[in-house]
Amino acid sequence: MTIILLITINDDPMIFRLQNIECQFRYSTILEMELGNGFHKPLTSPNADEHQQMLLYFDKLKSSDQGLEYSVTELLNEEGKSQQEELVFLHWKVVESHVKQRSDSLPMHIRRWLKEALLEWIRKHANGSYNVPTYLRNKAAQVFALVFAHEFLLTWPTMILDTMKICLEAPKPSGVDFYLRVLLAIDVEVVDRVITHTEAEQARNTKIKDTMREVCIPDMVESWYNLLVVNTEKLDKNITSMCMNVVGCYIEWIDINMIANERFLTIIFSFLTEKTNSEVREATCECLREIACKGMSPQDKVRLVQVLWPEIRKYCHVRPEEDIDFVIKLSRLVGGIGSTLVFTFNKLLKCENTPETQQNMHAVKDSINDKIEFCFKFLSHDDDDVSQQCVQVALDYVDFLKKKNWLDDAEKQNMVTLFGILVRKSKYDEEYCFENEGEDEAEFKEYLKSLKNIYENLILLEPKILQTLLLELLRSTLPNWQIVDFSTVEVTIRLLYLLGESLAVNLGTLFSNDSKSLLQEMMAVLTSSGVCDHTHPYVRLMFFETVVRYDRFFILQSTEAKVLFQVTKAFLDIRGIKSDNPTIRSRCAYLLSRFVKTTSKALQNFCGELLHDIQDLLVLSPSNSIERILSNDDQLFIYELAGTLIVNSDSDVKNAMMTNLLRPLVEGFPILLTKMHEIASIEDKNGDQNRIESTAMAKTINYAMSYASRTSKAFSNKHTMAQANCSAVYTETLRIFLSGFEVEIHHDIIHSGIRQYLHRMVICLEDEVLPFVPVAVHNLLKHCDARALHQFIPLINQIVNKFKKVVSPFLVQIFMPVVKTVFKILSEDRESEDLKTVRRTYFQFIHAIVSNNLSDVILSQQRQDSEMVLITLRQGAVDYPDPSAQKVCFSIFHKFVESWKVNKNEVLRDLIMHIVIPSCFQAPMRPTFDLTDAQTVLVLKQTSSMMKDLYVAFGDEIIVALQAYLPTIEFSAPLTEEYCQALKQLDVKQFRNYTKAFFQRGRG
């Protein structure tokens, strides 16, 4: 049927035709967003027009003066309620909106009417003939809570009592259910700290709680008790659980004695018995936890726990067949009691040290020690969800032990127990899928993180005890790895690996030729056990991770060379880098590169054999299955490894060895370039716009250059390229790679490889790279987009920073071509992150020049070019709301000021007077200059420091200039004079603080 509704909205009569309103509209998305579940009746979806019309209708109701009255009236109309659940929900949303937005402005007669209407709704609901879905009951309760928050202190002080009377006198359980839901919703609206409230709302909520304590809390508590008593005779699990939840919520801020008394606790404990429904038992545990964790004095806390614990302890001896959800809640309860006791102990530590305080501390200590056994019991439970509930109390207990001056025997034994639990619970299950980790594996990893946190704190508590325990575990496990289950072996090695993250010392100091540490003994056990032969790949991986973490063990005089050699060989064969497991292969490529870097000197005698072992991996275009086991990125580490072995070998022919290493890359380079062009030609003929094959070939060429670059990482200040007599081979390699500039396609990929190689050669070749720089720079500028420019300028900056005055003539030549390329890209690109990046990179280029005392490179350009550059600096400092760029620009200005102090250049003087000084005032006066932003404040500090330097350099000439300039930008004469006096009289720090206040007033 069609219903025509005539209402007045915004003073205009509007008619909305809602067709087939009873069953034709489904608002599941809205409902699910509100509550997540509880929407049971899938209805026929309306067409788009009807759906939009309905949403418009309800939106208008929210803003209409008649919307509140209309929706409340509709809610009171019971006809067809069960068929119109969606509409009921949306009407509640209308009421909610009006209460939130307009409650304070509603006339008194409307407020009175709303009160009576809501009470009438409760009466009808409590005696209703159909089962209202949960999501509607929750929404109604939420609206009642909103009304309560707004009206309780003003017009309806009896709201809770009125609701209680109607609901509890109703013959059906729906009344009690709604009463409890309203109380839970009030807790969320008024008490819950998770919800952000304004200061006014916080003050209101505090007053509501104070008033409730006087007006209605005693009656509410009595009603809870009576409900629980009734349910001991005839259990309604939903009502009982909800009542427990209400008690748990309200106990935080009501008088504890109203609940923690013999009468009430007896009835609460009765719901813990095994015959009680599991859901009720779980709610009871949560309720007891809230009672136990309530804030109070240490004496009261100890007394409360003494009352609660005997009853709770009865259930701590968990039977295997016990419902696991109840055990989880019980574990949470016990853990909560333990944690609250530690919190109480920490409070006492801050109290004045009196006899009473000492007595209380002893009482709390005894209580903690009495409970920790049960906390550990739940922590060690087979079910990880049960165990997780006691992770926090374990952490708190370790923290408690840290704050003691010494540990007694029982506490040391607790450490041993806790370590044993961590070992057992940190093991991977047999069904753990390492190769395809899913949700279960992800959850277990999160659980492992929490256990790791306990382990780290335990190590910090007593490092020697923990290292001794770990050494014993290693000695009992690793020699027998062939008969011990893999998870025990893996966790034993993993705990040794994690030890290094927690020891509060430099690991290098634990490996000494003068003394033998516990860690050295552990490493000796690990490396002599042969566990690297284990069949499980993740045991081997943990072995490799550990030997790399403690690689300094292998360069000790006491470590036999054969041990180092055997470990290295394990990396290189099917146990590591040639494993059938791709994860192991990839990780071992990286680990081995790191390992050899540290141990290369000790490996000198084995370099030839090791190079032979990796020979089949040093390939550019793989041609067999063995070679394909490593990705291109993994091979980068292998080339770096090879370079390290050559550079650190005792061979006199390092040059020849390095030539042999690089020859396949160099000789293959022109061949690959030709092949790439041939493939591209075929692609053009076939109309292939994607160029998949030629792109793959270009990437191979890029990797050839990357491999050569990576070998150069073997050189250092100790072992330079020149000392190794390898400069010639790298210079020739550079010459060959520069031929890549001649490519006609895939410039970005090829140029990227050349840039990377040049970066390395600037570091390693020293002056020998300079003849190649001009041709490289000119070619790199030919095909330059925003991204390429962002990568190119750091290369120029590196050259400038390295060679300084030596490259000044070259810089004079290429400066304007670089600048014009930047301007060209900035003019073509729209404002974007790439544009910001290019602009910042450009400013960094200028900064590199002036920071190396090369300002003449800029000033020696044609006058219009120099002025254009200076204008861009002024724009960067003033016009662009980018603090990072502004900081660089003002730093450049400061360098100009320092340069002027030295050479008194007149061009610089004009720059300072006409650009630098005005920029120091124009930038902070911009609306986009955010004086509350930390980065922007740093910019302001730069400007104030520079102004002080300018005053030192120019003296009163600056004062005269400021007195003439500041009034032109609307600074008053008194403010200008005040600034000039501050500039003359205050020190740098004082002037910085003054500057911020000055601009705040100037902008105000």
PDB file of C-alpha atoms in Angstrom, residues 190-365:
ATOM      1  CA  VAL A 190      28.449   8.669  31.557  1.00  0.00           C
ATOM      2  CA  VAL A 191      31.352   6.620  32.919  1.00  0.00           C
ATOM      3  CA  ASP A 192      33.287   4.920  30.111  1.00  0.00           C
ATOM      4  CA  ARG A 193      36.704   6.619  29.784  1.00  0.00           C
ATOM      5  CA  VAL A 194      37.251   5.292  26.286  1.00  0.00           C
ATOM      6  CA  ILE A 195      34.718   7.769  24.929  1.00  0.00           C
ATOM      7  CA  THR A 196      36.097  11.284  24.532  1.00  0.00           C
ATOM      8  CA  HIS A 197      34.068  13.963  26.339  1.00  0.00           C
ATOM      9  CA  THR A 198      34.364  17.725  26.459  1.00  0.00           C
ATOM     10  CA  GLU A 199      35.309  19.360  29.753  1.00  0.00           C
ATOM     11  CA  ALA A 200      31.701  20.432  30.237  1.00  0.00           C
ATOM     12  CA  GLU A 201      30.483  16.865  29.651  1.00  0.00           C
ATOM     13  CA  GLN A 202      33.099  15.503  32.059  1.00  0.00           C
ATOM     14  CA  ALA A 203      31.962  17.945  34.738  1.00  0.00           C
ATOM     15  CA  ARG A 204      28.323  17.010  34.064  1.00  0.00           C
ATOM     16  CA  ASN A 205      29.098  13.298  34.255  1.00  0.00           C
ATOM     17  CA  THR A 206      30.938  13.721  37.547  1.00  0.00           C
ATOM     18  CA  LYS A 207      27.936  15.524  38.996  1.00  0.00           C
ATOM     19  CA  ILE A 208      25.599  12.812  37.674  1.00  0.00           C
ATOM     20  CA  LYS A 209      27.604  10.111  39.475  1.00  0.00           C
ATOM     21  CA  ASP A 210      27.675  12.123  42.710  1.00  0.00           C
ATOM     22  CA  THR A 211      23.922  12.624  42.535  1.00  0.00           C
ATOM     23  CA  MET A 212      23.258   8.994  41.666  1.00  0.00           C
ATOM     24  CA  ARG A 213      25.212   7.861  44.734  1.00  0.00           C
ATOM     25  CA  GLU A 214      22.815   9.856  46.886  1.00  0.00           C
ATOM     26  CA  VAL A 215      19.543   9.394  44.983  1.00  0.00           C
ATOM     27  CA  CYS A 216      19.335   5.975  43.442  1.00  0.00           C
ATOM     28  CA  ILE A 217      22.422   3.756  43.850  1.00  0.00           C
ATOM     29  CA  PRO A 218      21.183   2.064  47.063  1.00  0.00           C
ATOM     30  CA  ASP A 219      17.920   1.102  45.359  1.00  0.00           C
ATOM     31  CA  MET A 220      19.769  -0.043  42.261  1.00  0.00           C
ATOM     32  CA  VAL A 221      22.114  -2.249  44.304  1.00  0.00           C
ATOM     33  CA  GLU A 222      19.149  -3.764  46.106  1.00  0.00           C
ATOM     34  CA  SER A 223      17.473  -4.481  42.785  1.00  0.00           C
ATOM     35  CA  TRP A 224      20.602  -6.290  41.530  1.00  0.00           C
ATOM     36  CA  TYR A 225      20.713  -8.400  44.639  1.00  0.00           C
ATOM     37  CA  ASN A 226      17.055  -9.334  44.337  1.00  0.00           C
ATOM     38  CA  LEU A 227      17.474 -10.234  40.679  1.00  0.00           C
ATOM     39  CA  LEU A 228      20.398 -12.513  41.516  1.00  0.00           C
ATOM     40  CA  VAL A 229      18.461 -14.141  44.361  1.00  0.00           C
ATOM     41  CA  VAL A 230      15.516 -14.831  42.060  1.00  0.00           C
ATOM     42  CA  ASN A 231      17.866 -16.380  39.514  1.00  0.00           C
ATOM     43  CA  THR A 232      19.424 -18.746  42.017  1.00  0.00           C
ATOM     44  CA  GLU A 233      16.014 -20.411  42.183  1.00  0.00           C
ATOM     45  CA  LYS A 234      15.109 -20.242  38.507  1.00  0.00           C
ATOM     46  CA  LEU A 235      18.101 -19.322  36.377  1.00  0.00           C
ATOM     47  CA  ASP A 236      17.707 -17.028  33.403  1.00  0.00           C
ATOM     48  CA  LYS A 237      21.237 -17.043  32.010  1.00  0.00           C
ATOM     49  CA  ASN A 238      20.802 -13.832  30.009  1.00  0.00           C
ATOM     50  CA  ILE A 239      19.388 -11.830  32.905  1.00  0.00           C
ATOM     51  CA  THR A 240      21.939 -13.184  35.363  1.00  0.00           C
ATOM     52  CA  SER A 241      24.892 -12.545  33.049  1.00  0.00           C
ATOM     53  CA  MET A 242      23.667  -9.042  32.321  1.00  0.00           C
ATOM     54  CA  CYS A 243      23.167  -8.329  35.999  1.00  0.00           C
ATOM     55  CA  MET A 244      26.752  -9.464  36.708  1.00  0.00           C
ATOM     56  CA  ASN A 245      27.943  -7.158  33.935  1.00  0.00           C
ATOM     57  CA  VAL A 246      26.055  -4.247  35.482  1.00  0.00           C
ATOM     58  CA  VAL A 247      27.585  -4.883  38.909  1.00  0.00           C
ATOM     59  CA  GLY A 248      31.031  -5.121  37.292  1.00  0.00           C
ATOM     60  CA  CYS A 249      30.551  -1.797  35.508  1.00  0.00           C
ATOM     61  CA  TYR A 250      29.199   0.171  38.453  1.00  0.00           C
ATOM     62  CA  ILE A 251      31.543  -1.184  41.131  1.00  0.00           C
ATOM     63  CA  GLU A 252      34.272   1.112  39.812  1.00  0.00           C
ATOM     64  CA  TRP A 253      32.616   4.227  41.219  1.00  0.00           C
ATOM     65  CA  ILE A 254      30.116   3.179  43.868  1.00  0.00           C
ATOM     66  CA  ASP A 255      30.795   2.290  47.494  1.00  0.00           C
ATOM     67  CA  ILE A 256      32.592  -1.073  47.496  1.00  0.00           C
ATOM     68  CA  ASN A 257      30.924  -2.060  50.758  1.00  0.00           C
ATOM     69  CA  MET A 258      27.533  -2.203  49.036  1.00  0.00           C
ATOM     70  CA  ILE A 259      28.791  -5.194  47.032  1.00  0.00           C
ATOM     71  CA  ALA A 260      31.789  -6.569  48.944  1.00  0.00           C
ATOM     72  CA  ASN A 261      29.770  -7.836  51.871  1.00  0.00           C
ATOM     73  CA  GLU A 262      28.831 -11.315  52.997  1.00  0.00           C
ATOM     74  CA  ARG A 263      25.254 -11.112  51.752  1.00  0.00           C
ATOM     75  CA  PHE A 264      26.128 -10.017  48.219  1.00  0.00           C
ATOM     76  CA  LEU A 265      29.343 -11.988  47.756  1.00  0.00           C
ATOM     77  CA  THR A 266      27.651 -15.191  48.869  1.00  0.00           C
ATOM     78  CA  ILE A 267      25.090 -14.896  46.109  1.00  0.00           C
ATOM     79  CA  ILE A 268      27.794 -13.953  43.547  1.00  0.00           C
ATOM     80  CA  PHE A 269      30.003 -16.908  44.455  1.00  0.00           C
ATOM     81  CA  SER A 270      27.037 -19.252  44.159  1.00  0.00           C
ATOM     82  CA  PHE A 271      27.090 -18.659  40.392  1.00  0.00           C
ATOM     83  CA  LEU A 272      30.636 -19.994  40.096  1.00  0.00           C
ATOM     84  CA  THR A 273      29.664 -23.571  40.843  1.00  0.00           C
ATOM     85  CA  GLU A 274      30.051 -26.213  38.164  1.00  0.00           C
ATOM     86  CA  LYS A 275      26.310 -26.774  37.839  1.00  0.00           C
ATOM     87  CA  THR A 276      25.814 -23.146  36.745  1.00  0.00           C
ATOM     88  CA  ASN A 277      25.528 -22.244  33.096  1.00  0.00           C
ATOM     89  CA  SER A 278      28.973 -21.508  31.597  1.00  0.00           C
ATOM     90  CA  GLU A 279      27.933 -18.087  30.276  1.00  0.00           C
ATOM     91  CA  VAL A 280      26.862 -17.054  33.771  1.00  0.00           C
ATOM     92  CA  ARG A 281      30.100 -18.364  35.275  1.00  0.00           C
ATOM     93  CA  GLU A 282      32.080 -16.297  32.784  1.00  0.00           C
ATOM     94  CA  ALA A 283      30.109 -13.144  33.642  1.00  0.00           C
ATOM     95  CA  THR A 284      30.648 -13.884  37.338  1.00  0.00           C
ATOM     96  CA  CYS A 285      34.412 -14.066  36.814  1.00  0.00           C
ATOM     97  CA  GLU A 286      34.355 -10.693  35.064  1.00  0.00           C
ATOM     98  CA  CYS A 287      32.280  -9.218  37.864  1.00  0.00           C
ATOM     99  CA  LEU A 288      34.660 -10.521  40.541  1.00  0.00           C
ATOM    100  CA  ARG A 289      37.628  -9.190  38.592  1.00  0.00           C
ATOM    101  CA  GLU A 290      36.125  -5.691  38.561  1.00  0.00           C
ATOM    102  CA  ILE A 291      35.468  -5.952  42.289  1.00  0.00           C
ATOM    103  CA  ALA A 292      39.042  -7.083  42.983  1.00  0.00           C
ATOM    104  CA  CYS A 293      40.602  -4.394  40.762  1.00  0.00           C
ATOM    105  CA  LYS A 294      38.632  -1.466  42.196  1.00  0.00           C
ATOM    106  CA  GLY A 295      40.852   1.328  43.419  1.00  0.00           C
ATOM    107  CA  MET A 296      41.233   1.551  47.202  1.00  0.00           C
ATOM    108  CA  SER A 297      43.795   1.893  49.960  1.00  0.00           C
ATOM    109  CA  PRO A 298      46.471  -0.844  50.294  1.00  0.00           C
ATOM    110  CA  GLN A 299      45.000  -2.072  53.581  1.00  0.00           C
ATOM    111  CA  ASP A 300      41.529  -2.364  52.104  1.00  0.00           C
ATOM    112  CA  LYS A 301      42.925  -4.072  49.002  1.00  0.00           C
ATOM    113  CA  VAL A 302      44.646  -6.751  51.059  1.00  0.00           C
ATOM    114  CA  ARG A 303      41.496  -7.315  53.149  1.00  0.00           C
ATOM    115  CA  LEU A 304      39.309  -7.500  50.040  1.00  0.00           C
ATOM    116  CA  VAL A 305      41.571 -10.049  48.346  1.00  0.00           C
ATOM    117  CA  GLN A 306      41.656 -12.067  51.564  1.00  0.00           C
ATOM    118  CA  VAL A 307      37.865 -12.245  51.416  1.00  0.00           C
ATOM    119  CA  LEU A 308      37.674 -13.097  47.713  1.00  0.00           C
ATOM    120  CA  TRP A 309      40.603 -15.463  47.293  1.00  0.00           C
ATOM    121  CA  PRO A 310      39.479 -18.523  49.295  1.00  0.00           C
ATOM    122  CA  GLU A 311      36.339 -18.892  47.166  1.00  0.00           C
ATOM    123  CA  ILE A 312      38.129 -18.177  43.882  1.00  0.00           C
ATOM    124  CA  ARG A 313      40.954 -20.575  44.718  1.00  0.00           C
ATOM    125  CA  LYS A 314      38.504 -23.475  44.863  1.00  0.00           C
ATOM    126  CA  TYR A 315      38.072 -23.252  41.097  1.00  0.00           C
ATOM    127  CA  CYS A 316      41.748 -22.796  40.178  1.00  0.00           C
ATOM    128  CA  HIS A 317      42.416 -26.534  40.004  1.00  0.00           C
ATOM    129  CA  VAL A 318      41.028 -26.793  36.509  1.00  0.00           C
ATOM    130  CA  ARG A 319      39.845 -30.161  35.232  1.00  0.00           C
ATOM    131  CA  PRO A 320      40.645 -31.122  31.614  1.00  0.00           C
ATOM    132  CA  GLU A 321      36.969 -31.335  30.716  1.00  0.00           C
ATOM    133  CA  GLU A 322      36.236 -27.816  32.059  1.00  0.00           C
ATOM    134  CA  ASP A 323      34.596 -25.414  29.597  1.00  0.00           C
ATOM    135  CA  ILE A 324      37.485 -23.535  28.009  1.00  0.00           C
ATOM    136  CA  ASP A 325      35.663 -20.183  27.802  1.00  0.00           C
ATOM    137  CA  PHE A 326      35.123 -20.289  31.558  1.00  0.00           C
ATOM    138  CA  VAL A 327      38.793 -21.175  32.112  1.00  0.00           C
ATOM    139  CA  ILE A 328      39.809 -18.162  30.026  1.00  0.00           C
ATOM    140  CA  LYS A 329      37.694 -15.876  32.214  1.00  0.00           C
ATOM    141  CA  LEU A 330      38.979 -17.550  35.371  1.00  0.00           C
ATOM    142  CA  SER A 331      42.550 -17.007  34.189  1.00  0.00           C
ATOM    143  CA  ARG A 332      41.732 -13.361  33.531  1.00  0.00           C
ATOM    144  CA  LEU A 333      40.272 -13.064  37.048  1.00  0.00           C
ATOM    145  CA  VAL A 334      43.339 -14.577  38.711  1.00  0.00           C
ATOM    146  CA  GLY A 335      45.693 -12.515  36.567  1.00  0.00           C
ATOM    147  CA  GLY A 336      43.749  -9.378  37.409  1.00  0.00           C
ATOM    148  CA  ILE A 337      44.049 -10.051  41.141  1.00  0.00           C
ATOM    149  CA  GLY A 338      47.803 -10.572  40.791  1.00  0.00           C
ATOM    150  CA  SER A 339      48.255  -7.384  38.787  1.00  0.00           C
ATOM    151  CA  THR A 340      46.177  -5.251  41.150  1.00  0.00           C
ATOM    152  CA  LEU A 341      48.283  -6.463  44.075  1.00  0.00           C
ATOM    153  CA  VAL A 342      51.494  -5.472  42.276  1.00  0.00           C
ATOM    154  CA  PHE A 343      49.916  -2.100  41.503  1.00  0.00           C
ATOM    155  CA  THR A 344      49.121  -1.714  45.194  1.00  0.00           C
ATOM    156  CA  PHE A 345      52.732  -2.567  46.088  1.00  0.00           C
ATOM    157  CA  ASN A 346      53.999   0.083  43.674  1.00  0.00           C
ATOM    158  CA  LYS A 347      51.694   2.634  45.303  1.00  0.00           C
ATOM    159  CA  LEU A 348      53.170   1.805  48.686  1.00  0.00           C
ATOM    160  CA  LEU A 349      56.687   2.342  47.361  1.00  0.00           C
ATOM    161  CA  LYS A 350      55.768   5.982  46.767  1.00  0.00           C
ATOM    162  CA  CYS A 351      54.420   6.432  50.304  1.00  0.00           C
ATOM    163  CA  GLU A 352      56.386   7.779  53.239  1.00  0.00           C
ATOM    164  CA  ASN A 353      58.501   5.032  54.772  1.00  0.00           C
ATOM    165  CA  THR A 354      56.675   4.516  58.077  1.00  0.00           C
ATOM    166  CA  PRO A 355      56.166   1.374  60.174  1.00  0.00           C
ATOM    167  CA  GLU A 356      52.599   1.209  58.881  1.00  0.00           C
ATOM    168  CA  THR A 357      53.801   1.397  55.278  1.00  0.00           C
ATOM    169  CA  GLN A 358      56.324  -1.376  55.906  1.00  0.00           C
ATOM    170  CA  GLN A 359      53.630  -3.525  57.498  1.00  0.00           C
ATOM    171  CA  ASN A 360      51.341  -2.983  54.526  1.00  0.00           C
ATOM    172  CA  MET A 361      54.145  -3.787  52.085  1.00  0.00           C
ATOM    173  CA  HIS A 362      54.838  -7.082  53.829  1.00  0.00           C
ATOM    174  CA  ALA A 363      51.146  -7.932  53.705  1.00  0.00           C
ATOM    175  CA  VAL A 364      50.938  -7.148  49.991  1.00  0.00           C
ATOM    176  CA  LYS A 365      54.151  -9.125  49.277  1.00  0.00           C
TER     177      LYS A 365
END
